[in-house]
């Protein structure tokens, strides 16, 4: 091993070809159960928008919004739900998640990925109970904060868990189990909302309270799943790490992969301050792409605004309460279908192809939505039926594109970019940036819809174009590349090689 703990490039690439694995029942069980942590994030994404569109919920907590919702004044066409306390109900969760992820980083590194999964499930359970029993806005927001802590821990640990458990050749598909369970959580939440909306006056309590179910499932998953071999090596449990690696790979012939884990861990142990080492020149491309750009761009696509507020959007555009929730179920189905498409083909066609192809589709969907609203909506009139159906189809296609690109790949690509010595710290930054932009978009979307009107969709279209350019020029292809060799991609990239210092010469943060 040379160069501050880095394995020589030719030696590492040669050893990667010696990796052996079989897809075993134990491996499948571990990944499926571990991925259930995504259901927390998904259920909350789906349930929030539905609950905030329910009359009983609005009457109890936001009576002013309820009155505007049923008004027919022209100036409220785009502004019926523009209430900062209402959006704080959604965004407070994500502000809490971005703070809690730093605590999750320490727990994930020192006690393992499972420990963060278990801690997150407990906090989410308590938050769900508090929300269901809420009698005032204070209880509501406090419950949302606890839910956010749970999501911060879960989103920090689960993508790492899946990427570390998976062989390099199928890592893309396995990692996207997180996105699949997230999407299924969104779908289930919308189906729950569609049913509970008819239960007056307490249906919204049932929707929020049922969040305890994915929390319990995630808790049991954390107890039943093995720790990742990477984490066990990091904790110095070499014998146990070897046994788990042999079991999940389905073969005792794991010498090459295990030695790479040991070498990577040795490099990691030499790092006393992983957050400080994120700033080293050799790590800058990964940090810029994986910890900043991709998690920010994932939210700036506008998709989560649609997921948060799909019922609100459809009601704002003239759909009835039941019809709006039904339309939300349709978009959730699109998300699940898209994730399955991505799981089956992302390791074949690669990350870049999905980003760019779906990005073009998302761009045209946003432009089409803006044009339709500019021509057919506003001035106190509801959308014609045909135009409404067209909008549902366009949003369906948009979500279908997002669900096979920025949705799953926004978690997959960052989780596979970083070397072991900074992986937990980097994942905390990933989650933090993601939650910052999630919270900002959640807090500002309804106000932006009110003031920019159809222009908000033109804004998202422009952002999608810019992020597609970023991917085209600056993101190297990572499919089927072992995680501890990905840094070589940046040494040979046309742009990043100018920034990356020789790791054999870089000793510490003082040489930035």
GROMACS .gro file of N, CA and C in nm, residues 13 37 50 60 77 89 102 122 126 129 135 145 155 211 238 303 318 327 364 366 370 380 417 420 450 476 499:
model
   81
   13UNK      N    1  -0.679  -0.241  -0.943
   13UNK     CA    2  -0.763  -0.282  -1.055
   13UNK      C    3  -0.747  -0.430  -1.083
   37UNK      N    4  -3.562   0.120   0.553
   37UNK     CA    5  -3.546   0.253   0.610
   37UNK      C    6  -3.596   0.363   0.517
   50UNK      N    7  -5.104   1.530   0.142
   50UNK     CA    8  -5.243   1.489   0.152
   50UNK      C    9  -5.310   1.543   0.277
   60UNK      N   10  -5.877   2.276   1.201
   60UNK     CA   11  -5.824   2.270   1.337
   60UNK      C   12  -5.699   2.355   1.355
   77UNK      N   13  -5.614   3.235  -0.696
   77UNK     CA   14  -5.600   3.118  -0.782
   77UNK      C   15  -5.474   3.038  -0.751
   89UNK      N   16  -4.495   2.328   0.872
   89UNK     CA   17  -4.537   2.192   0.911
   89UNK      C   18  -4.461   2.089   0.828
  102UNK      N   19  -2.549   1.495   1.150
  102UNK     CA   20  -2.412   1.501   1.199
  102UNK      C   21  -2.394   1.411   1.322
  122UNK      N   22  -3.661   0.470   1.618
  122UNK     CA   23  -3.720   0.504   1.748
  122UNK      C   24  -3.768   0.649   1.749
  126UNK      N   25  -4.172   0.791   1.782
  126UNK     CA   26  -4.221   0.887   1.883
  126UNK      C   27  -4.282   1.008   1.814
  129UNK      N   28  -4.634   0.930   1.680
  129UNK     CA   29  -4.734   0.926   1.787
  129UNK      C   30  -4.772   1.067   1.828
  135UNK      N   31  -5.274   1.846   1.953
  135UNK     CA   32  -5.387   1.931   1.986
  135UNK      C   33  -5.363   2.077   1.950
  145UNK      N   34  -4.036   1.753   1.413
  145UNK     CA   35  -3.892   1.758   1.440
  145UNK      C   36  -3.838   1.619   1.473
  155UNK      N   37  -3.157   0.821   0.654
  155UNK     CA   38  -3.100   0.857   0.524
  155UNK      C   39  -2.948   0.861   0.526
  211UNK      N   40  -4.767   0.635   1.041
  211UNK     CA   41  -4.622   0.644   1.020
  211UNK      C   42  -4.547   0.557   1.121
  238UNK      N   43  -1.230  -0.808   1.284
  238UNK     CA   44  -1.185  -0.871   1.161
  238UNK      C   45  -1.246  -1.009   1.138
  303UNK      N   46  -3.926   1.799  -0.824
  303UNK     CA   47  -4.009   1.679  -0.806
  303UNK      C   48  -4.066   1.669  -0.666
  318UNK      N   49  -5.792   2.343  -0.950
  318UNK     CA   50  -5.934   2.325  -0.976
  318UNK      C   51  -5.986   2.183  -0.961
  327UNK      N   52  -5.522   1.174  -0.808
  327UNK     CA   53  -5.414   1.212  -0.899
  327UNK      C   54  -5.278   1.192  -0.833
  364UNK      N   55  -3.877   1.920  -2.078
  364UNK     CA   56  -3.992   1.946  -2.166
  364UNK      C   57  -4.124   1.938  -2.089
  366UNK      N   58  -4.171   2.030  -1.771
  366UNK     CA   59  -4.185   2.154  -1.697
  366UNK      C   60  -4.227   2.269  -1.789
  370UNK      N   61  -4.585   2.485  -1.774
  370UNK     CA   62  -4.588   2.631  -1.766
  370UNK      C   63  -4.672   2.691  -1.879
  380UNK      N   64  -5.978   3.343  -1.196
  380UNK     CA   65  -6.095   3.294  -1.124
  380UNK      C   66  -6.166   3.177  -1.187
  417UNK      N   67  -1.920   0.731  -0.424
  417UNK     CA   68  -1.806   0.814  -0.467
  417UNK      C   69  -1.693   0.820  -0.366
  420UNK      N   70  -1.339   0.503   0.201
  420UNK     CA   71  -1.389   0.462   0.332
  420UNK      C   72  -1.353   0.562   0.441
  450UNK      N   73  -4.747   3.116  -0.566
  450UNK     CA   74  -4.837   3.231  -0.553
  450UNK      C   75  -4.784   3.352  -0.630
  476UNK      N   76  -1.810   1.160  -1.408
  476UNK     CA   77  -1.761   1.039  -1.473
  476UNK      C   78  -1.856   0.922  -1.448
  499UNK      N   79  -0.744   1.941  -1.082
  499UNK     CA   80  -0.772   1.982  -0.944
  499UNK      C   81  -0.717   1.881  -0.844
   0.00000   0.00000   0.00000
